[in-house]
Tab-separated table of C-alpha atoms in Angstrom:
chain	number	residue	atom	x	y	z
N	29	SER	CA	-21.257	7.345	1.053
N	30	VAL	CA	-17.894	7.446	3.258
N	31	SER	CA	-16.098	10.629	4.172
N	32	MET	CA	-12.689	10.785	2.692
N	33	ALA	CA	-11.665	13.742	5.224
N	34	GLY	CA	-8.514	12.931	6.569
N	35	TYR	CA	-7.822	10.357	3.926
N	36	LEU	CA	-6.256	11.064	0.341
N	37	ALA	CA	-8.339	10.104	-2.108
N	38	ASP	CA	-5.830	8.279	-4.605
N	39	GLU	CA	-3.365	6.846	-2.190
N	40	LEU	CA	-3.844	3.513	-0.521
N	41	PHE	CA	-1.596	1.992	2.298
N	42	VAL	CA	-0.886	-1.762	1.555
N	43	SER	CA	0.390	-3.818	4.332
N	44	GLY	CA	1.118	-7.614	4.235
N	45	ILE	CA	3.374	-7.607	1.028
N	46	ALA	CA	5.614	-10.439	1.119
N	47	SER	CA	9.194	-9.938	1.182
N	48	SER	CA	9.643	-12.136	-1.619
N	49	ALA	CA	7.077	-10.178	-3.789
N	50	ALA	CA	9.389	-7.819	-6.586
N	51	GLU	CA	8.028	-4.212	-6.392
N	52	ALA	CA	7.186	-4.526	-10.298
N	53	ASP	CA	4.906	-7.481	-9.423
N	54	VAL	CA	3.036	-5.607	-6.875
N	55	LYS	CA	2.671	-2.253	-9.019
N	56	ALA	CA	1.189	-4.429	-11.727
N	57	LEU	CA	-0.899	-5.888	-9.433
N	58	PHE	CA	-2.753	-2.356	-8.732
N	59	GLU	CA	-2.000	-1.465	-12.324
N	60	GLU	CA	-4.970	-4.098	-13.205
N	61	HIS	CA	-7.420	-1.569	-11.772
N	62	GLY	CA	-6.023	1.729	-12.986
N	63	ALA	CA	-2.367	3.828	-13.603
N	64	VAL	CA	-0.086	4.108	-10.795
N	65	ARG	CA	1.745	7.202	-10.334
N	66	GLU	CA	3.946	6.206	-7.489
N	67	TYR	CA	5.023	3.262	-5.155
N	68	ILE	CA	6.692	3.616	-2.495
N	69	VAL	CA	7.977	0.950	0.281
N	70	VAL	CA	7.590	2.184	3.651
N	71	SER	CA	8.386	-0.833	5.550
N	72	LYS	CA	11.132	-3.069	4.747
N	73	ARG	CA	11.898	-6.084	6.910
N	74	HIS	CA	14.593	-8.204	6.516
N	75	GLU	CA	13.888	-11.052	8.584
N	76	PRO	CA	12.433	-14.583	6.374
N	77	GLY	CA	9.058	-14.423	5.814
N	78	ALA	CA	8.455	-10.920	7.346
N	79	ALA	CA	5.538	-8.611	5.625
N	80	GLN	CA	6.405	-5.123	4.373
N	81	ALA	CA	4.091	-2.149	3.644
N	82	ALA	CA	3.936	0.126	0.875
N	83	LEU	CA	1.898	3.196	-0.094
N	84	VAL	CA	0.449	3.327	-3.705
N	85	ARG	CA	-0.508	6.451	-5.130
N	86	MET	CA	-3.108	5.870	-8.121
N	87	GLN	CA	-3.767	8.093	-11.081
N	88	SER	CA	-7.006	8.560	-9.926
N	89	HIS	CA	-9.865	8.178	-7.174
N	90	PRO	CA	-11.972	5.888	-9.332
N	91	GLY	CA	-8.672	3.545	-9.538
N	92	ALA	CA	-7.789	3.643	-6.212
N	93	LEU	CA	-11.535	2.578	-5.312
N	94	ALA	CA	-11.227	-0.176	-7.717
N	95	ALA	CA	-7.911	-1.712	-6.414
N	96	LYS	CA	-8.995	-1.314	-2.895
N	97	ALA	CA	-12.086	-3.211	-3.314
N	98	ALA	CA	-10.313	-5.847	-5.439
N	99	LEU	CA	-7.020	-6.266	-3.614
N	100	ASN	CA	-8.121	-6.015	-0.023
N	101	HIS	CA	-7.739	-9.204	1.819
N	102	ARG	CA	-6.577	-10.947	-1.385
N	103	MET	CA	-3.523	-13.449	-1.123
N	104	PHE	CA	-0.536	-12.445	-2.930
N	105	CYS	CA	2.912	-14.433	-2.749
N	106	GLY	CA	1.803	-16.594	0.067
N	107	LYS	CA	0.383	-13.547	2.152
N	108	GLU	CA	-3.116	-11.962	2.632
N	109	LEU	CA	-2.754	-8.148	1.436
N	110	GLY	CA	-4.477	-5.384	3.460
N	111	VAL	CA	-5.456	-2.148	1.230
N	112	LYS	CA	-6.803	0.674	2.888
N	113	TRP	CA	-6.707	4.355	2.644
N	114	SER	CA	-4.007	6.298	3.503
N	115	HIS	CA	-3.909	9.206	6.152
N	116	THR	CA	-2.928	12.618	5.234
N	117	GLN	CA	-1.025	13.045	8.309
N	118	ARG	CA	2.355	11.369	8.058
N	119	VAL	CA	3.903	9.408	10.838
N	120	LEU	CA	8.003	8.494	11.141
N	121	TRP	CA	8.735	5.473	13.138
N	122	VAL	CA	12.384	5.300	14.114
N	123	GLY	CA	13.707	1.984	15.361
N	124	PRO	CA	16.903	1.154	17.867
N	125	LEU	CA	19.700	3.679	17.314
N	126	HIS	CA	22.421	1.796	18.414
């Protein structure tokens, strides 16, 4: 079994979300595997074709396991999703402030 130390058992970090993908559509994709408690966009890029990232908090660990297994490397809206466990430590990136 894989150790979950340092990771959240019900939260997934999702990368590679197409900027054209609607939040409701991404959430619905995850809801196929269990109830979604929260969906938070953590990286929104405005360049054409740029990918976004989000945190998806599932209702349960089994739902998160199922979503991760089914959706990691899946093509969605022309981009490949990356789905991995979310770290317990949070990082804040600050872009140019000018």
